[in-house]
PDB file of C-alpha atoms in Angstrom:
ATOM      1  CA  ALA A 961      17.128  -0.365  -4.096  1.00 82.00           C
ATOM      2  CA  GLN A 962      13.692  -0.979  -5.458  1.00 90.00           C
ATOM      3  CA  LYS A 963      11.750   1.484  -7.541  1.00 95.00           C
ATOM      4  CA  VAL A 964       8.356   1.589  -9.232  1.00 97.00           C
ATOM      5  CA  THR A 965       7.487   4.100 -11.920  1.00 97.00           C
ATOM      6  CA  GLN A 966       3.994   4.880 -13.093  1.00 97.00           C
ATOM      7  CA  ALA A 967       4.662   7.439 -15.769  1.00 94.00           C
ATOM      8  CA  GLN A 968       1.014   8.271 -16.389  1.00 96.00           C
ATOM      9  CA  THR A 969      -0.069  10.743 -13.747  1.00 95.00           C
ATOM     10  CA  GLU A 970      -3.628  11.090 -15.016  1.00 97.00           C
ATOM     11  CA  ILE A 971      -5.709   9.336 -17.636  1.00 97.00           C
ATOM     12  CA  SER A 972      -9.158  10.378 -18.764  1.00 97.00           C
ATOM     13  CA  VAL A 973     -11.387   8.125 -20.870  1.00 97.00           C
ATOM     14  CA  VAL A 974     -14.988   7.846 -21.850  1.00 97.00           C
ATOM     15  CA  GLU A 975     -17.039   4.926 -20.621  1.00 97.00           C
ATOM     16  CA  LYS A 976     -16.608   1.692 -22.604  1.00 97.00           C
ATOM     17  CA  GLU A 977     -13.135   2.606 -23.779  1.00 97.00           C
ATOM     18  CA  ASP A 978     -10.270   0.280 -22.993  1.00 97.00           C
ATOM     19  CA  VAL A 979      -7.456   1.750 -20.924  1.00 98.00           C
ATOM     20  CA  THR A 980      -3.982   0.525 -20.016  1.00 98.00           C
ATOM     21  CA  LEU A 981      -2.095   1.685 -16.961  1.00 98.00           C
ATOM     22  CA  ASP A 982       1.674   1.313 -17.209  1.00 98.00           C
ATOM     23  CA  CYS A 983       4.009   0.146 -14.479  1.00 98.00           C
ATOM     24  CA  VAL A 984       7.778  -0.225 -14.765  1.00 98.00           C
ATOM     25  CA  TYR A 985       9.873  -1.495 -11.891  1.00 98.00           C
ATOM     26  CA  GLU A 986      13.517  -1.794 -10.891  1.00 97.00           C
ATOM     27  CA  THR A 987      14.980  -4.414  -8.618  1.00 94.00           C
ATOM     28  CA  ARG A 988      18.198  -6.392  -8.268  1.00 92.00           C
ATOM     29  CA  ASP A 989      16.369  -9.372  -6.828  1.00 89.00           C
ATOM     30  CA  THR A 990      15.681 -12.453  -8.907  1.00 88.00           C
ATOM     31  CA  THR A 991      12.575 -13.274  -6.913  1.00 88.00           C
ATOM     32  CA  TYR A 992      10.055 -10.567  -6.142  1.00 92.00           C
ATOM     33  CA  TYR A 993       6.348  -9.834  -6.082  1.00 92.00           C
ATOM     34  CA  LEU A 994       4.271  -7.292  -7.939  1.00 94.00           C
ATOM     35  CA  PHE A 995       0.908  -5.915  -6.890  1.00 95.00           C
ATOM     36  CA  TRP A 996      -1.833  -3.603  -8.068  1.00 97.00           C
ATOM     37  CA  TYR A 997      -4.071  -1.722  -5.662  1.00 97.00           C
ATOM     38  CA  LYS A 998      -7.050   0.516  -6.323  1.00 97.00           C
ATOM     39  CA  GLN A 999      -7.856   3.599  -4.264  1.00 94.00           C
ATOM     40  CA  PRO A1000     -11.397   4.807  -5.025  1.00 94.00           C
ATOM     41  CA  PRO A1001     -12.563   8.304  -4.044  1.00 92.00           C
ATOM     42  CA  SER A1002     -13.658   6.953  -0.646  1.00 90.00           C
ATOM     43  CA  GLY A1003      -9.960   6.539   0.142  1.00 89.00           C
ATOM     44  CA  GLU A1004      -9.453   2.918   1.096  1.00 90.00           C
ATOM     45  CA  LEU A1005      -6.920   0.716  -0.678  1.00 93.00           C
ATOM     46  CA  VAL A1006      -8.307  -2.338  -2.417  1.00 95.00           C
ATOM     47  CA  PHE A1007      -6.067  -5.245  -3.369  1.00 94.00           C
ATOM     48  CA  LEU A1008      -6.437  -6.292  -7.017  1.00 95.00           C
ATOM     49  CA  ILE A1009      -3.659  -8.732  -7.866  1.00 93.00           C
ATOM     50  CA  ARG A1010      -0.358 -10.211  -6.742  1.00 91.00           C
ATOM     51  CA  ARG A1011       2.155 -11.759  -9.140  1.00 91.00           C
ATOM     52  CA  ASN A1012       5.295 -13.790  -8.447  1.00 89.00           C
ATOM     53  CA  SER A1013       8.298 -12.961 -10.618  1.00 90.00           C
ATOM     54  CA  PHE A1014       8.526 -16.584 -11.738  1.00 88.00           C
ATOM     55  CA  ASP A1015       5.034 -16.552 -13.130  1.00 84.00           C
ATOM     56  CA  GLU A1016       4.925 -14.630 -16.391  1.00 82.00           C
ATOM     57  CA  GLN A1017       1.536 -15.825 -17.453  1.00 83.00           C
ATOM     58  CA  ASN A1018      -0.864 -13.045 -18.153  1.00 85.00           C
ATOM     59  CA  GLU A1019      -3.959 -12.965 -16.010  1.00 87.00           C
ATOM     60  CA  ILE A1020      -7.526 -12.000 -16.723  1.00 88.00           C
ATOM     61  CA  SER A1021     -10.214 -11.338 -14.156  1.00 89.00           C
ATOM     62  CA  GLY A1022     -13.446 -10.127 -15.675  1.00 94.00           C
ATOM     63  CA  ARG A1023     -12.753  -6.776 -17.330  1.00 95.00           C
ATOM     64  CA  TYR A1024      -9.295  -6.591 -15.759  1.00 96.00           C
ATOM     65  CA  SER A1025      -6.162  -8.073 -17.275  1.00 95.00           C
ATOM     66  CA  TRP A1026      -2.486  -7.857 -16.414  1.00 95.00           C
ATOM     67  CA  ASN A1027       0.516  -8.181 -18.696  1.00 95.00           C
ATOM     68  CA  PHE A1028       3.750  -9.092 -16.902  1.00 95.00           C
ATOM     69  CA  GLN A1029       6.911  -8.852 -19.031  1.00 94.00           C
ATOM     70  CA  LYS A1030      10.092  -9.585 -17.159  1.00 93.00           C
ATOM     71  CA  SER A1031      12.240  -8.652 -20.168  1.00 93.00           C
ATOM     72  CA  THR A1032      11.043  -5.054 -19.992  1.00 95.00           C
ATOM     73  CA  SER A1033      10.422  -4.993 -16.208  1.00 96.00           C
ATOM     74  CA  SER A1034       6.821  -4.038 -16.768  1.00 96.00           C
ATOM     75  CA  PHE A1035       3.552  -5.077 -15.186  1.00 96.00           C
ATOM     76  CA  ASN A1036       0.792  -3.280 -17.050  1.00 97.00           C
ATOM     77  CA  PHE A1037      -2.886  -3.264 -16.158  1.00 97.00           C
ATOM     78  CA  THR A1038      -5.687  -3.063 -18.696  1.00 97.00           C
ATOM     79  CA  ILE A1039      -9.334  -2.332 -18.020  1.00 97.00           C
ATOM     80  CA  THR A1040     -11.604  -3.379 -20.851  1.00 97.00           C
ATOM     81  CA  ALA A1041     -14.876  -1.541 -21.471  1.00 97.00           C
ATOM     82  CA  SER A1042     -14.223   0.909 -18.654  1.00 97.00           C
ATOM     83  CA  GLN A1043     -17.034   2.033 -16.380  1.00 97.00           C
ATOM     84  CA  VAL A1044     -17.541   5.119 -14.243  1.00 97.00           C
ATOM     85  CA  VAL A1045     -17.013   2.981 -11.116  1.00 96.00           C
ATOM     86  CA  ASP A1046     -13.459   2.300 -12.302  1.00 97.00           C
ATOM     87  CA  SER A1047     -12.578   5.919 -11.564  1.00 97.00           C
ATOM     88  CA  ALA A1048      -9.882   5.753  -8.911  1.00 97.00           C
ATOM     89  CA  VAL A1049      -6.182   6.056  -8.267  1.00 96.00           C
ATOM     90  CA  TYR A1050      -4.354   2.873  -9.190  1.00 97.00           C
ATOM     91  CA  PHE A1051      -1.074   1.941  -7.553  1.00 97.00           C
ATOM     92  CA  CYS A1052       1.494  -0.560  -8.703  1.00 97.00           C
ATOM     93  CA  ALA A1053       3.763  -1.946  -5.956  1.00 96.00           C
ATOM     94  CA  LEU A1054       6.818  -4.177  -5.599  1.00 95.00           C
ATOM     95  CA  SER A1055       8.107  -6.248  -2.702  1.00 92.00           C
ATOM     96  CA  ARG A1056      11.077  -8.455  -2.088  1.00 87.00           C
ATOM     97  CA  SER A1057      10.764 -12.152  -1.468  1.00 80.00           C
ATOM     98  CA  ALA A1058      10.983 -13.359   2.120  1.00 74.00           C
ATOM     99  CA  ASN A1059      13.757 -15.650   0.864  1.00 70.00           C
ATOM    100  CA  ALA A1060      15.902 -12.674  -0.104  1.00 68.00           C
ATOM    101  CA  GLY A1061      17.173 -12.389   3.441  1.00 68.00           C
ATOM    102  CA  GLY A1062      17.166  -9.418   5.760  1.00 70.00           C
ATOM    103  CA  THR A1063      13.999  -7.829   7.076  1.00 70.00           C
ATOM    104  CA  SER A1064      12.925  -5.632   4.161  1.00 74.00           C
ATOM    105  CA  TYR A1065      10.605  -8.193   2.576  1.00 76.00           C
ATOM    106  CA  GLY A1066       7.639  -6.691   4.409  1.00 77.00           C
ATOM    107  CA  LYS A1067       8.013  -3.392   2.641  1.00 89.00           C
ATOM    108  CA  LEU A1068       5.864  -2.542  -0.352  1.00 93.00           C
ATOM    109  CA  THR A1069       7.426   0.006  -2.660  1.00 95.00           C
ATOM    110  CA  PHE A1070       4.665   1.907  -4.414  1.00 96.00           C
ATOM    111  CA  GLY A1071       4.604   3.888  -7.610  1.00 96.00           C
ATOM    112  CA  GLN A1072       3.208   7.404  -7.553  1.00 95.00           C
ATOM    113  CA  GLY A1073      -0.158   6.206  -8.763  1.00 95.00           C
ATOM    114  CA  THR A1074      -2.247   6.896 -11.866  1.00 97.00           C
ATOM    115  CA  ILE A1075      -5.475   8.842 -11.506  1.00 96.00           C
ATOM    116  CA  LEU A1076      -8.046   7.282 -13.812  1.00 98.00           C
ATOM    117  CA  THR A1077     -11.204   9.213 -14.584  1.00 98.00           C
ATOM    118  CA  VAL A1078     -13.925   7.499 -16.570  1.00 97.00           C
ATOM    119  CA  HIS A1079     -16.525   9.883 -17.941  1.00 97.00           C
ATOM    120  CA  PRO A1080     -20.075   8.741 -18.699  1.00 95.00           C
TER     121      PRO A1080
ATOM    122  CA  ASN B  95     -14.750 -11.627   8.031  1.00 54.00           C
ATOM    123  CA  ALA B  96     -14.091  -8.123   9.202  1.00 74.00           C
ATOM    124  CA  GLY B  97     -11.321  -6.389   7.314  1.00 91.00           C
ATOM    125  CA  VAL B  98      -8.495  -4.355   8.742  1.00 95.00           C
ATOM    126  CA  MET B  99      -9.936  -1.767  11.088  1.00 95.00           C
ATOM    127  CA  GLN B 100      -8.418   1.598  11.802  1.00 96.00           C
ATOM    128  CA  ASN B 101      -9.574   4.264  14.186  1.00 96.00           C
ATOM    129  CA  PRO B 102     -10.146   7.037  14.313  1.00 97.00           C
ATOM    130  CA  ARG B 103     -10.907   7.630  10.657  1.00 96.00           C
ATOM    131  CA  HIS B 104     -10.249  11.325  11.061  1.00 97.00           C
ATOM    132  CA  LEU B 105      -8.073  12.952  13.700  1.00 98.00           C
ATOM    133  CA  VAL B 106      -7.428  16.630  14.252  1.00 98.00           C
ATOM    134  CA  ARG B 107      -4.584  17.754  16.464  1.00 98.00           C
ATOM    135  CA  ARG B 108      -2.934  21.066  17.236  1.00 97.00           C
ATOM    136  CA  ARG B 109       0.788  21.472  16.849  1.00 97.00           C
ATOM    137  CA  GLY B 110       2.622  19.987  19.787  1.00 97.00           C
ATOM    138  CA  GLN B 111      -0.081  17.477  20.726  1.00 98.00           C
ATOM    139  CA  GLU B 112       0.196  13.713  20.497  1.00 98.00           C
ATOM    140  CA  ALA B 113      -1.586  11.564  17.931  1.00 98.00           C
ATOM    141  CA  ARG B 114      -2.401   7.905  18.509  1.00 98.00           C
ATOM    142  CA  LEU B 115      -3.579   5.842  15.571  1.00 98.00           C
ATOM    143  CA  ARG B 116      -4.942   2.356  16.122  1.00 98.00           C
ATOM    144  CA  CYS B 117      -5.040  -0.636  13.820  1.00 97.00           C
ATOM    145  CA  SER B 118      -6.731  -3.986  14.353  1.00 96.00           C
ATOM    146  CA  PRO B 119      -5.562  -6.538  11.778  1.00 95.00           C
ATOM    147  CA  MET B 120      -7.816  -8.995  10.016  1.00 93.00           C
ATOM    148  CA  LYS B 121      -8.706 -12.059  12.032  1.00 90.00           C
ATOM    149  CA  GLY B 122      -5.884 -14.574  11.855  1.00 86.00           C
ATOM    150  CA  HIS B 123      -3.308 -12.017  10.738  1.00 89.00           C
ATOM    151  CA  SER B 124      -0.300 -11.494  12.967  1.00 88.00           C
ATOM    152  CA  HIS B 125       1.735  -9.132  10.785  1.00 91.00           C
ATOM    153  CA  VAL B 126       1.045  -5.410  10.617  1.00 95.00           C
ATOM    154  CA  TYR B 127       2.480  -2.721   8.376  1.00 95.00           C
ATOM    155  CA  TRP B 128       2.097   1.069   8.518  1.00 97.00           C
ATOM    156  CA  TYR B 129       2.288   3.388   5.515  1.00 97.00           C
ATOM    157  CA  ARG B 130       1.948   7.134   5.139  1.00 97.00           C
ATOM    158  CA  GLN B 131       0.415   8.949   2.198  1.00 95.00           C
ATOM    159  CA  LEU B 132       1.396  12.588   2.140  1.00 90.00           C
ATOM    160  CA  PRO B 133      -0.562  15.009  -0.078  1.00 79.00           C
ATOM    161  CA  GLU B 134       0.534  14.760  -3.698  1.00 76.00           C
ATOM    162  CA  GLU B 135       2.790  11.814  -2.879  1.00 79.00           C
ATOM    163  CA  GLY B 136       2.488   8.082  -3.101  1.00 83.00           C
ATOM    164  CA  LEU B 137       2.391   5.647  -0.238  1.00 94.00           C
ATOM    165  CA  LYS B 138       5.577   5.283   1.772  1.00 96.00           C
ATOM    166  CA  PHE B 139       6.405   2.360   4.029  1.00 95.00           C
ATOM    167  CA  MET B 140       6.994   3.213   7.650  1.00 96.00           C
ATOM    168  CA  VAL B 141       7.227   0.084   9.792  1.00 96.00           C
ATOM    169  CA  TYR B 142       6.568  -3.654   9.842  1.00 94.00           C
ATOM    170  CA  LEU B 143       5.621  -5.356  13.104  1.00 94.00           C
ATOM    171  CA  GLN B 144       4.771  -8.769  14.372  1.00 91.00           C
ATOM    172  CA  LYS B 145       3.270  -9.369  17.795  1.00 89.00           C
ATOM    173  CA  GLU B 146       5.621  -7.741  20.336  1.00 90.00           C
ATOM    174  CA  ASN B 147       8.363  -7.302  17.717  1.00 92.00           C
ATOM    175  CA  ILE B 148       9.440  -4.571  15.336  1.00 94.00           C
ATOM    176  CA  ILE B 149      10.783  -6.306  12.235  1.00 91.00           C
ATOM    177  CA  ASP B 150      11.623  -3.367   9.998  1.00 92.00           C
ATOM    178  CA  GLU B 151      11.370   0.307  10.963  1.00 93.00           C
ATOM    179  CA  SER B 152      13.520   1.626   8.142  1.00 92.00           C
ATOM    180  CA  GLY B 153      10.785   4.018   7.009  1.00 93.00           C
ATOM    181  CA  MET B 154      10.038   5.564  10.383  1.00 95.00           C
ATOM    182  CA  PRO B 155      11.207   9.109  11.038  1.00 94.00           C
ATOM    183  CA  LYS B 156      13.927   8.992  13.656  1.00 90.00           C
ATOM    184  CA  GLU B 157      12.185  11.310  16.089  1.00 95.00           C
ATOM    185  CA  ARG B 158       8.671  11.639  17.459  1.00 97.00           C
ATOM    186  CA  PHE B 159       7.315   8.505  15.783  1.00 98.00           C
ATOM    187  CA  SER B 160       6.938   5.103  17.418  1.00 97.00           C
ATOM    188  CA  ALA B 161       4.929   1.959  16.792  1.00 97.00           C
ATOM    189  CA  GLU B 162       3.971  -1.082  18.769  1.00 96.00           C
ATOM    190  CA  PHE B 163       1.952  -4.246  18.332  1.00 95.00           C
ATOM    191  CA  PRO B 164       1.352  -5.733  21.768  1.00 93.00           C
ATOM    192  CA  LYS B 165       0.459  -9.310  22.516  1.00 90.00           C
ATOM    193  CA  GLU B 166      -3.108  -8.226  23.167  1.00 90.00           C
ATOM    194  CA  GLY B 167      -4.897  -5.370  21.479  1.00 92.00           C
ATOM    195  CA  PRO B 168      -4.389  -3.299  18.372  1.00 96.00           C
ATOM    196  CA  SER B 169      -1.229  -1.949  16.847  1.00 97.00           C
ATOM    197  CA  ILE B 170      -0.574   1.678  17.750  1.00 98.00           C
ATOM    198  CA  LEU B 171       1.258   4.297  15.729  1.00 98.00           C
ATOM    199  CA  ARG B 172       2.165   7.171  18.009  1.00 98.00           C
ATOM    200  CA  ILE B 173       3.282  10.607  16.883  1.00 98.00           C
ATOM    201  CA  GLN B 174       4.512  12.927  19.593  1.00 98.00           C
ATOM    202  CA  GLN B 175       4.568  16.722  19.317  1.00 98.00           C
ATOM    203  CA  VAL B 176       2.881  16.744  15.941  1.00 98.00           C
ATOM    204  CA  VAL B 177       3.824  19.347  13.337  1.00 97.00           C
ATOM    205  CA  ARG B 178       1.915  20.494  10.263  1.00 95.00           C
ATOM    206  CA  GLY B 179       4.089  18.299   8.050  1.00 94.00           C
ATOM    207  CA  ASP B 180       2.656  15.218   9.784  1.00 96.00           C
ATOM    208  CA  SER B 181      -0.724  15.883   8.168  1.00 96.00           C
ATOM    209  CA  ALA B 182      -1.327  12.862   5.980  1.00 96.00           C
ATOM    210  CA  ALA B 183      -3.316   9.689   5.568  1.00 96.00           C
ATOM    211  CA  TYR B 184      -1.894   6.812   7.585  1.00 98.00           C
ATOM    212  CA  PHE B 185      -2.709   3.345   6.376  1.00 97.00           C
ATOM    213  CA  CYS B 186      -2.338   0.090   8.200  1.00 97.00           C
ATOM    214  CA  ALA B 187      -2.130  -3.255   6.428  1.00 96.00           C
ATOM    215  CA  SER B 188      -2.037  -6.807   7.707  1.00 94.00           C
ATOM    216  CA  SER B 189      -1.038 -10.198   6.372  1.00 91.00           C
ATOM    217  CA  PRO B 190      -1.379 -13.703   7.751  1.00 84.00           C
ATOM    218  CA  LEU B 191       2.061 -15.151   7.209  1.00 71.00           C
ATOM    219  CA  GLY B 192       4.661 -12.485   6.632  1.00 59.00           C
ATOM    220  CA  GLY B 193       7.866 -13.913   7.950  1.00 55.00           C
ATOM    221  CA  ILE B 194       7.846 -17.265   6.221  1.00 57.00           C
ATOM    222  CA  LYS B 195       6.265 -16.138   3.024  1.00 64.00           C
ATOM    223  CA  THR B 196       5.972 -12.891   1.131  1.00 66.00           C
ATOM    224  CA  ASP B 197       2.310 -12.337   1.608  1.00 79.00           C
ATOM    225  CA  THR B 198      -0.401 -10.080   0.312  1.00 88.00           C
ATOM    226  CA  GLN B 199      -1.050  -7.077   2.498  1.00 92.00           C
ATOM    227  CA  TYR B 200      -4.659  -6.051   3.017  1.00 93.00           C
ATOM    228  CA  PHE B 201      -5.210  -2.428   3.880  1.00 95.00           C
ATOM    229  CA  GLY B 202      -7.477  -0.663   6.280  1.00 95.00           C
ATOM    230  CA  PRO B 203      -9.482   2.465   5.411  1.00 94.00           C
ATOM    231  CA  GLY B 204      -6.801   4.791   6.756  1.00 96.00           C
ATOM    232  CA  THR B 205      -6.688   7.546   9.355  1.00 97.00           C
ATOM    233  CA  ARG B 206      -6.620  11.104   8.041  1.00 96.00           C
ATOM    234  CA  LEU B 207      -4.545  13.211  10.401  1.00 97.00           C
ATOM    235  CA  THR B 208      -4.851  16.967  10.206  1.00 97.00           C
ATOM    236  CA  VAL B 209      -2.507  19.126  12.247  1.00 97.00           C
ATOM    237  CA  LEU B 210      -3.687  22.665  12.811  1.00 96.00           C
TER     238      LEU B 210
END
């Protein structure tokens, strides 16, 4: 069974602070995919990043960066110099590889989400 | 390119009525997924469909819920005889490849179902 844990239920920061959102996952698969999605107050889900389990390189996109550590089964997300517009619920998710067999590869397993509030 | 479209955005039903939620995937996408977000809970997978096929319905409640993705037209999530516990946000996602490759799922804006 797959599981994603986002231990931080809520985080509150002041604008321009850096903030890291933690994500720990469990899977028996050797190949899998990890994702981060953002859900702003308007309610839609916005795709941020997808990472293959074979690719442990960290990634940076503007103020966003992701740290994937297979040894600790973690895929943490850092926002540098946070802004009020970053206020949202952030979800980490895990899926199986299509090569794993069966039909469950289409299923995203989500963490409970972290509510990030950035104060001006 | 238009994103994933869902309608209605808000739906109010009385207990015992039927709810029909529609999802039009992104252009070029032939794989559709439905998720439910209950209050105070995360997103839970319900069903994965390709055109005219249900691939994985392991997350669908056994009764009252059904889904289809016909050859023509949108995907439909149907809830019969709704109960208050069905009140939730229902999200649809689509991906272009699905079956041959684990693909990124792009989500629609969701349908907020309220059962009175």
